Amino acid sequence: MYRIKLSQCCVGEEEAGAVADVLRDGYLGCGEYVFAFERALESFFCDNVKVACVSSGTAAIQLALQAIGVKSGDKILVPSITYVASFQAVSAIGATPVACDVDISTGCMNLEDTCRKIDERVKAILYVHYAGGFGDRERMLNLAQNEGVRLIEDAAHSFGSLCNEKLIEERSDVLCFSFDGIKNITCGDGGCIVSNDNDVIDKVRIYRRLGIKETRDVITGECDFEIKDQGWRYHMNNLNAAIGIEQLKKINCFRDKRRRLASIYCSELNSSVVKLLDMDIKQTMPHIFPVLVADGKRNSLREFLFGQGIETGLHYKPNHLLSKFAGDKCPNAEEFGKRVISLPLHVSLSDQSVTEVCWLVNRFLMEGY
Ligand SMILES: Cc1ncc(COP(=O)(O)O)c(C=O)c1O
């Protein structure tokens, strides 16, 4: 339907072959391929971190929060500009997501508003790496540390991005990635929790399998199992893991392509009519390419591009405007939500297509057609 799609996965013969191998092996559940993908991710991050793979990025956030001890009635601070998955993952364990405002320049959580909303019921900040960037993360980490709350990173957009030159920054606590169909690497569906806190990873491995903790009697060798906590059926399966293993091998090529396309947008969009996000493209593996246009022009620009066969996206409607998550006003998030438009970005997109989108966006915003 669209000539130029907003996003698209890039899978080929390698992924098809890996899936066929799993089918031939005959065990499709959580097994060797999942454990191999976890090991591959650990060596990719190569910083003494442990990885637990799960069925989605949403499940990763929910289990990470449960593993740090978040309970029903606790509050979690979440930026209003994020996919609704961040909010639903919090409410799934009975905690209350509290929407915080964002910085217009980055789309990431605003420090002052977050600080204002911390009280004794707040157990964690869920910090979203919006569009693959890190925003005011350093100061947010300081705030979390000073206030004695955990900082969980919703890194669904930032797989492959560098923070302070590293894939996993030293001060990181728990990160949650998504491998859904359009993410920087995909498993079809999937996600993972990354942490150097072994306790978190050990707990996630139990919670993802219905809370089952297996035991073996050291003398008799007899196996048994015990359930102490609420668990879920959130493990990753071998089919998804097999796709992920092949995708991870292509990360450098995917990253170069995404960076190059984003750089073309940065140099060819006219800065007098389009506001780019404040983000260092050379350090980032951009997942989406949101820009801000003048209030009142966004919807007509979308319609114009639709007429040209170009798909665009809205990342995101502010979550505090949804009935379930209604809360305090977040004025920046509301302005951002009205002005933001995401332009096509994926590995199969050509440089020429991006140049064409830039030309059309500039022409529409400057000349009105
Ligand atoms: C910011 C953010 N958080 C969480 C998620 C949830 O990931 P998943 O779709 O794998 O459940 C997404 C997915 O798009 C996302 O964009």
Short mmCIF file of C-alpha atoms and ligand atoms in Angstrom, two decimals:
data_model
loop_
_atom_site.label_atom_id
_atom_site.label_comp_id
_atom_site.label_asym_id
_atom_site.label_seq_id
_atom_site.Cartn_x
_atom_site.Cartn_y
_atom_site.Cartn_z
CA MET A 1 0.00 0.00 0.00
CA TYR A 2 2.83 2.41 0.84
CA ARG A 3 5.69 3.11 -1.54
CA ILE A 4 7.91 4.02 1.41
CA LYS A 5 7.15 2.27 4.68
CA LEU A 6 7.68 3.75 8.14
CA SER A 7 9.44 0.67 9.49
CA GLN A 8 10.12 -2.87 8.41
CA CYS A 9 12.15 -5.83 9.61
CA CYS A 10 15.12 -7.05 7.59
CA VAL A 11 15.27 -10.85 7.69
CA GLY A 12 16.63 -13.19 5.03
CA GLU A 13 17.88 -16.65 4.21
CA GLU A 14 19.99 -16.86 7.37
CA GLU A 15 16.99 -16.39 9.66
CA ALA A 16 14.88 -18.77 7.53
CA GLY A 17 17.64 -21.40 7.75
CA ALA A 18 17.92 -21.00 11.52
CA VAL A 19 14.17 -21.42 11.98
CA ALA A 20 14.26 -24.51 9.75
CA ASP A 21 17.05 -25.94 11.96
CA VAL A 22 14.89 -25.52 15.06
CA LEU A 23 11.96 -27.19 13.32
CA ARG A 24 14.18 -30.09 12.29
CA ASP A 25 15.64 -30.38 15.81
CA GLY A 26 12.07 -30.72 17.01
CA TYR A 27 12.13 -28.79 20.31
CA LEU A 28 10.41 -25.44 19.84
CA GLY A 29 10.14 -24.39 23.50
CA CYS A 30 12.65 -22.61 25.73
CA GLY A 31 15.87 -24.55 25.19
CA GLU A 32 19.36 -24.53 23.71
CA TYR A 33 18.72 -21.73 21.18
CA VAL A 34 17.44 -19.42 23.91
CA PHE A 35 20.47 -20.13 26.10
CA ALA A 36 22.78 -19.64 23.09
CA PHE A 37 21.11 -16.30 22.31
CA GLU A 38 21.60 -15.23 25.95
CA ARG A 39 25.29 -16.11 25.76
CA ALA A 40 25.64 -14.28 22.43
CA LEU A 41 24.02 -11.18 23.93
CA GLU A 42 26.30 -11.37 26.98
CA SER A 43 29.39 -11.42 24.81
CA PHE A 44 27.96 -8.64 22.62
CA PHE A 45 27.58 -6.39 25.69
CA CYS A 46 30.85 -7.85 27.10
CA ASP A 47 30.78 -6.06 30.39
CA ASN A 48 30.15 -8.67 33.05
CA VAL A 49 26.42 -8.45 32.55
CA LYS A 50 23.95 -11.31 32.58
CA VAL A 51 21.02 -11.58 30.16
CA ALA A 52 17.64 -13.27 30.51
CA CYS A 53 15.50 -13.55 27.38
CA VAL A 54 11.73 -13.28 27.57
CA SER A 55 8.72 -13.22 25.27
CA SER A 56 8.53 -9.42 24.72
CA GLY A 57 9.89 -6.05 25.77
CA THR A 58 6.72 -5.50 27.80
CA ALA A 59 7.34 -8.75 29.69
CA ALA A 60 10.97 -7.66 30.25
CA ILE A 61 9.85 -4.45 32.02
CA GLN A 62 7.21 -6.21 34.10
CA LEU A 63 9.62 -8.93 35.26
CA ALA A 64 12.44 -6.45 35.91
CA LEU A 65 10.14 -4.45 38.19
CA GLN A 66 8.98 -7.59 39.98
CA ALA A 67 12.59 -8.73 40.40
CA ILE A 68 13.64 -5.49 42.11
CA GLY A 69 10.76 -5.98 44.54
CA VAL A 70 8.10 -3.61 43.21
CA LYS A 71 4.76 -4.48 44.81
CA SER A 72 1.10 -3.68 44.41
CA GLY A 73 0.51 -0.09 45.58
CA ASP A 74 4.02 1.16 44.74
CA LYS A 75 4.46 4.03 42.30
CA ILE A 76 6.78 4.01 39.28
CA LEU A 77 7.67 7.24 37.46
CA VAL A 78 7.38 6.93 33.68
CA PRO A 79 7.76 9.56 30.93
CA SER A 80 4.42 10.42 29.36
CA ILE A 81 5.97 10.15 25.87
CA THR A 82 6.52 6.41 25.47
CA TYR A 83 4.77 3.41 24.02
CA VAL A 84 1.83 2.41 26.20
CA ALA A 85 3.69 -0.87 26.88
CA SER A 86 5.85 0.95 29.47
CA PHE A 87 2.72 1.97 31.40
CA GLN A 88 0.91 -1.37 31.03
CA ALA A 89 3.97 -3.30 32.23
CA VAL A 90 3.91 -1.27 35.45
CA SER A 91 0.18 -1.67 36.04
CA ALA A 92 0.40 -5.43 35.26
CA ILE A 93 2.10 -5.98 38.63
CA GLY A 94 -0.39 -3.78 40.45
CA ALA A 95 1.90 -0.76 40.73
CA THR A 96 0.80 2.72 39.62
CA PRO A 97 2.61 4.35 36.68
CA VAL A 98 2.91 8.10 37.29
CA ALA A 99 3.34 10.11 34.10
CA CYS A 100 6.22 12.61 34.10
CA ASP A 101 6.89 15.39 31.65
CA VAL A 102 9.61 15.21 28.96
CA ASP A 103 12.21 17.56 27.49
CA ILE A 104 11.03 18.92 24.14
CA SER A 105 14.61 18.79 22.81
CA THR A 106 15.07 15.02 23.31
CA GLY A 107 11.65 13.46 24.05
CA CYS A 108 13.24 11.92 27.17
CA MET A 109 12.04 12.32 30.75
CA ASN A 110 12.34 15.76 32.31
CA LEU A 111 14.47 15.88 35.45
CA GLU A 112 12.66 18.65 37.34
CA ASP A 113 9.19 17.14 36.92
CA THR A 114 10.49 13.69 37.86
CA CYS A 115 12.15 15.12 40.95
CA ARG A 116 8.91 16.91 41.93
CA LYS A 117 6.93 13.64 41.71
CA ILE A 118 9.20 11.53 43.95
CA ASP A 119 7.58 10.57 47.25
CA GLU A 120 7.84 7.68 49.70
CA ARG A 121 5.63 5.40 47.53
CA VAL A 122 7.91 5.78 44.48
CA LYS A 123 10.07 2.63 44.11
CA ALA A 124 11.65 3.21 40.71
CA ILE A 125 12.04 5.46 37.70
CA LEU A 126 11.42 3.78 34.34
CA TYR A 127 13.70 5.81 32.06
CA VAL A 128 12.94 5.46 28.33
CA HIS A 129 15.73 5.89 25.75
CA TYR A 130 13.40 7.72 23.38
CA ALA A 131 14.25 7.06 19.70
CA GLY A 132 17.56 5.47 20.77
CA GLY A 133 18.92 8.56 22.57
CA PHE A 134 19.77 9.00 26.24
CA GLY A 135 18.57 12.53 27.05
CA ASP A 136 19.34 13.66 30.59
CA ARG A 137 20.21 10.15 31.77
CA GLU A 138 23.32 11.09 33.80
CA ARG A 139 21.47 13.58 35.98
CA MET A 140 18.50 11.19 36.25
CA LEU A 141 20.86 8.50 37.58
CA ASN A 142 22.17 10.96 40.17
CA LEU A 143 18.62 11.81 41.18
CA ALA A 144 17.69 8.13 41.55
CA GLN A 145 20.80 7.48 43.62
CA ASN A 146 20.22 10.49 45.89
CA GLU A 147 16.58 9.57 46.42
CA GLY A 148 17.29 5.86 46.98
CA VAL A 149 15.10 4.61 44.12
CA ARG A 150 16.11 2.19 41.34
CA LEU A 151 16.47 3.38 37.76
CA ILE A 152 15.21 0.78 35.29
CA GLU A 153 16.01 1.63 31.67
CA ASP A 154 13.37 0.97 29.03
CA ALA A 155 15.86 0.48 26.22
CA ALA A 156 13.34 -0.84 23.68
CA HIS A 157 14.53 1.82 21.19
CA SER A 158 18.24 1.77 21.88
CA PHE A 159 19.65 -1.69 21.19
CA GLY A 160 23.10 -1.05 19.68
CA SER A 161 23.35 2.61 20.82
CA LEU A 162 26.40 3.74 22.76
CA CYS A 163 26.11 5.58 26.06
CA ASN A 164 29.39 7.19 27.14
CA GLU A 165 31.08 5.14 24.39
CA LYS A 166 29.75 1.85 25.82
CA LEU A 167 26.90 -0.51 24.95
CA ILE A 168 26.19 -0.91 28.65
CA GLU A 169 27.20 2.08 30.67
CA GLU A 170 29.00 1.41 33.96
CA ARG A 171 26.32 2.91 36.17
CA SER A 172 23.46 0.95 34.52
CA ASP A 173 21.33 -1.08 36.89
CA VAL A 174 18.70 -3.00 34.89
CA LEU A 175 17.96 -2.54 31.17
CA CYS A 176 14.98 -3.92 29.25
CA PHE A 177 15.22 -4.43 25.49
CA SER A 178 12.59 -5.36 22.92
CA PHE A 179 13.12 -7.54 19.86
CA ASP A 180 9.67 -7.13 18.33
CA GLY A 181 9.13 -7.17 14.59
CA ILE A 182 10.42 -3.65 13.86
CA LYS A 183 13.13 -3.13 16.46
CA ASN A 184 16.87 -2.61 15.76
CA ILE A 185 17.23 -6.37 15.81
CA THR A 186 14.18 -8.62 15.83
CA CYS A 187 13.26 -12.09 17.03
CA GLY A 188 9.77 -11.79 15.58
CA ASP A 189 8.72 -11.14 19.15
CA GLY A 190 10.93 -11.11 22.20
CA GLY A 191 12.83 -9.09 24.71
CA CYS A 192 15.57 -9.35 27.30
CA ILE A 193 16.62 -8.07 30.69
CA VAL A 194 20.28 -7.12 31.08
CA SER A 195 21.86 -6.50 34.47
CA ASN A 196 24.99 -7.03 36.50
CA ASP A 197 22.76 -7.75 39.48
CA ASN A 198 22.73 -11.57 39.46
CA ASP A 199 19.82 -11.64 41.87
CA VAL A 200 17.62 -9.80 39.34
CA ILE A 201 18.53 -12.18 36.51
CA ASP A 202 18.09 -15.29 38.69
CA LYS A 203 14.64 -14.11 39.75
CA VAL A 204 13.61 -13.25 36.18
CA ARG A 205 14.60 -16.77 35.08
CA ILE A 206 12.17 -18.15 37.66
CA TYR A 207 9.35 -15.65 37.11
CA ARG A 208 9.40 -16.17 33.33
CA ARG A 209 8.62 -19.91 33.84
CA LEU A 210 5.51 -19.64 36.00
CA GLY A 211 7.62 -19.17 39.13
CA ILE A 212 9.00 -22.72 38.96
CA LYS A 213 12.21 -23.23 40.93
CA GLU A 214 13.70 -26.65 40.36
CA THR A 215 15.66 -28.42 43.08
CA ARG A 216 17.81 -31.54 43.03
CA ASP A 217 18.65 -33.49 46.17
CA VAL A 218 22.46 -33.62 46.31
CA ILE A 219 22.50 -37.10 47.89
CA THR A 220 19.68 -38.95 46.08
CA GLY A 221 19.79 -36.86 42.88
CA GLU A 222 15.98 -36.67 43.03
CA CYS A 223 14.38 -33.66 41.30
CA ASP A 224 11.55 -31.63 42.68
CA PHE A 225 10.23 -28.15 42.23
CA GLU A 226 8.81 -25.42 44.41
CA ILE A 227 6.81 -22.22 43.80
CA LYS A 228 7.30 -19.26 46.12
CA ASP A 229 6.34 -16.28 43.96
CA GLN A 230 3.86 -15.24 41.31
CA GLY A 231 5.22 -16.34 37.95
CA TRP A 232 4.20 -15.87 34.34
CA ARG A 233 4.55 -17.73 31.08
CA TYR A 234 6.94 -15.19 29.58
CA HIS A 235 9.95 -17.26 28.44
CA MET A 236 11.41 -16.86 24.96
CA ASN A 237 11.14 -19.91 22.69
CA ASN A 238 13.75 -21.54 20.42
CA LEU A 239 12.15 -20.28 17.18
CA ASN A 240 12.36 -16.64 18.24
CA ALA A 241 15.84 -17.11 19.70
CA ALA A 242 17.12 -18.67 16.45
CA ILE A 243 16.02 -15.55 14.55
CA GLY A 244 17.64 -13.31 17.18
CA ILE A 245 20.99 -15.14 16.95
CA GLU A 246 21.15 -14.46 13.19
CA GLN A 247 20.02 -10.85 13.59
CA LEU A 248 22.71 -10.16 16.17
CA LYS A 249 25.39 -11.22 13.66
CA LYS A 250 24.18 -8.41 11.36
CA ILE A 251 24.21 -5.65 13.98
CA ASN A 252 27.15 -3.66 12.57
CA CYS A 253 25.66 -3.52 9.11
CA PHE A 254 22.21 -2.59 10.51
CA ARG A 255 23.75 0.11 12.72
CA ASP A 256 25.77 1.68 9.90
CA LYS A 257 22.71 1.81 7.67
CA ARG A 258 20.43 3.34 10.31
CA ARG A 259 23.07 5.94 11.17
CA ARG A 260 23.63 6.82 7.55
CA LEU A 261 19.91 7.28 6.86
CA ALA A 262 19.49 9.38 10.02
CA SER A 263 22.48 11.54 8.97
CA ILE A 264 20.85 12.17 5.58
CA TYR A 265 17.71 13.35 7.37
CA CYS A 266 19.83 15.61 9.60
CA SER A 267 21.62 17.24 6.70
CA GLU A 268 18.72 17.49 4.25
CA LEU A 269 15.74 18.52 6.37
CA ASN A 270 15.41 22.29 6.52
CA SER A 271 16.03 23.41 10.09
CA SER A 272 13.89 26.52 9.69
CA VAL A 273 10.75 24.34 9.42
CA VAL A 274 11.74 21.04 11.07
CA LYS A 275 13.16 20.68 14.58
CA LEU A 276 15.49 17.70 14.95
CA LEU A 277 15.93 15.92 18.27
CA ASP A 278 19.07 16.70 20.19
CA MET A 279 20.95 13.41 19.78
CA ASP A 280 24.45 12.35 18.75
CA ILE A 281 23.74 10.19 15.69
CA LYS A 282 27.34 8.89 15.61
CA GLN A 283 26.80 7.26 19.04
CA THR A 284 23.26 6.13 18.42
CA MET A 285 21.58 3.27 16.61
CA PRO A 286 18.44 5.24 15.77
CA HIS A 287 15.27 3.15 15.97
CA ILE A 288 12.78 5.76 14.77
CA PHE A 289 13.26 9.23 13.30
CA PRO A 290 10.84 11.60 15.02
CA VAL A 291 11.01 15.34 14.29
CA LEU A 292 8.90 18.26 15.46
CA VAL A 293 7.01 20.55 13.10
CA ALA A 294 5.01 23.71 13.85
CA ASP A 295 1.84 23.21 15.87
CA GLY A 296 -1.09 22.79 13.48
CA LYS A 297 1.02 21.54 10.53
CA ARG A 298 1.65 17.97 11.65
CA ASN A 299 -1.60 16.33 10.59
CA SER A 300 -1.69 18.04 7.19
CA LEU A 301 1.96 17.01 6.60
CA ARG A 302 1.03 13.41 7.43
CA GLU A 303 -1.88 13.55 5.00
CA PHE A 304 0.30 15.06 2.29
CA LEU A 305 2.95 12.34 2.72
CA PHE A 306 0.24 9.66 2.81
CA GLY A 307 -0.94 10.99 -0.58
CA GLN A 308 2.63 10.52 -1.85
CA GLY A 309 2.65 6.88 -0.69
CA ILE A 310 4.83 7.61 2.34
CA GLU A 311 3.96 6.14 5.73
CA THR A 312 4.64 8.19 8.87
CA GLY A 313 4.12 7.51 12.59
CA LEU A 314 3.19 9.24 15.84
CA HIS A 315 5.55 8.41 18.68
CA TYR A 316 3.57 9.00 20.89
CA LYS A 317 0.22 10.17 22.16
CA PRO A 318 1.05 11.29 25.73
CA ASN A 319 0.03 8.51 28.11
CA HIS A 320 -1.37 10.88 30.75
CA LEU A 321 -4.10 11.76 28.23
CA LEU A 322 -5.34 8.13 28.25
CA SER A 323 -8.20 7.44 30.71
CA LYS A 324 -6.41 4.56 32.45
CA PHE A 325 -3.26 6.59 33.09
CA ALA A 326 -4.76 10.08 33.49
CA GLY A 327 -2.67 12.25 35.79
CA ASP A 328 -1.13 15.68 36.26
CA LYS A 329 -0.64 17.94 33.30
CA CYS A 330 2.62 17.41 31.40
CA PRO A 331 2.77 20.52 29.18
CA ASN A 332 5.92 19.61 27.25
CA ALA A 333 4.61 16.11 26.53
CA GLU A 334 1.36 17.63 25.24
CA GLU A 335 3.22 20.00 22.93
CA PHE A 336 5.54 17.20 21.81
CA GLY A 337 2.55 14.90 21.16
CA LYS A 338 0.92 17.52 18.92
CA ARG A 339 4.05 18.38 16.92
CA VAL A 340 5.88 15.07 16.55
CA ILE A 341 5.92 13.06 13.34
CA SER A 342 8.13 10.03 12.73
CA LEU A 343 9.63 9.73 9.26
CA PRO A 344 10.48 6.37 7.62
CA LEU A 345 13.54 4.62 9.01
CA HIS A 346 14.53 1.01 8.46
CA VAL A 347 17.43 -0.98 7.08
CA SER A 348 15.79 -1.76 3.72
CA LEU A 349 15.19 1.93 2.95
CA SER A 350 17.35 3.49 0.23
CA ASP A 351 19.32 6.74 0.59
CA GLN A 352 17.29 8.08 -2.36
CA SER A 353 14.01 7.41 -0.56
CA VAL A 354 15.19 9.38 2.47
CA THR A 355 16.32 12.24 0.21
CA GLU A 356 12.90 12.22 -1.44
CA VAL A 357 11.09 12.30 1.93
CA CYS A 358 13.26 15.27 3.00
CA TRP A 359 12.53 17.12 -0.22
CA LEU A 360 8.77 16.55 0.14
CA VAL A 361 8.72 17.53 3.84
CA ASN A 362 10.70 20.73 3.16
CA ARG A 363 8.55 21.65 0.19
CA PHE A 364 5.28 21.07 2.04
CA LEU A 365 6.34 23.00 5.13
CA MET A 366 7.84 25.90 3.19
CA GLU A 367 5.45 26.15 0.28
CA GLY A 368 2.32 24.37 1.54
CA TYR A 369 1.95 21.65 -1.10
C1 LIG B 1 9.47 2.41 24.49
C2 LIG B 1 8.94 1.01 24.41
N1 LIG B 1 8.87 0.30 25.52
C3 LIG B 1 8.43 -0.98 25.51
C4 LIG B 1 8.02 -1.58 24.34
C5 LIG B 1 7.47 -2.96 24.39
O1 LIG B 1 8.16 -3.89 23.64
P1 LIG B 1 7.40 -5.16 23.02
O2 LIG B 1 6.59 -4.70 21.87
O3 LIG B 1 8.50 -6.08 22.63
O4 LIG B 1 6.54 -5.73 24.09
C6 LIG B 1 8.10 -0.88 23.15
C7 LIG B 1 7.69 -1.50 21.88
O5 LIG B 1 7.51 -0.88 20.87
C8 LIG B 1 8.55 0.46 23.17
O6 LIG B 1 8.62 1.19 22.05
#
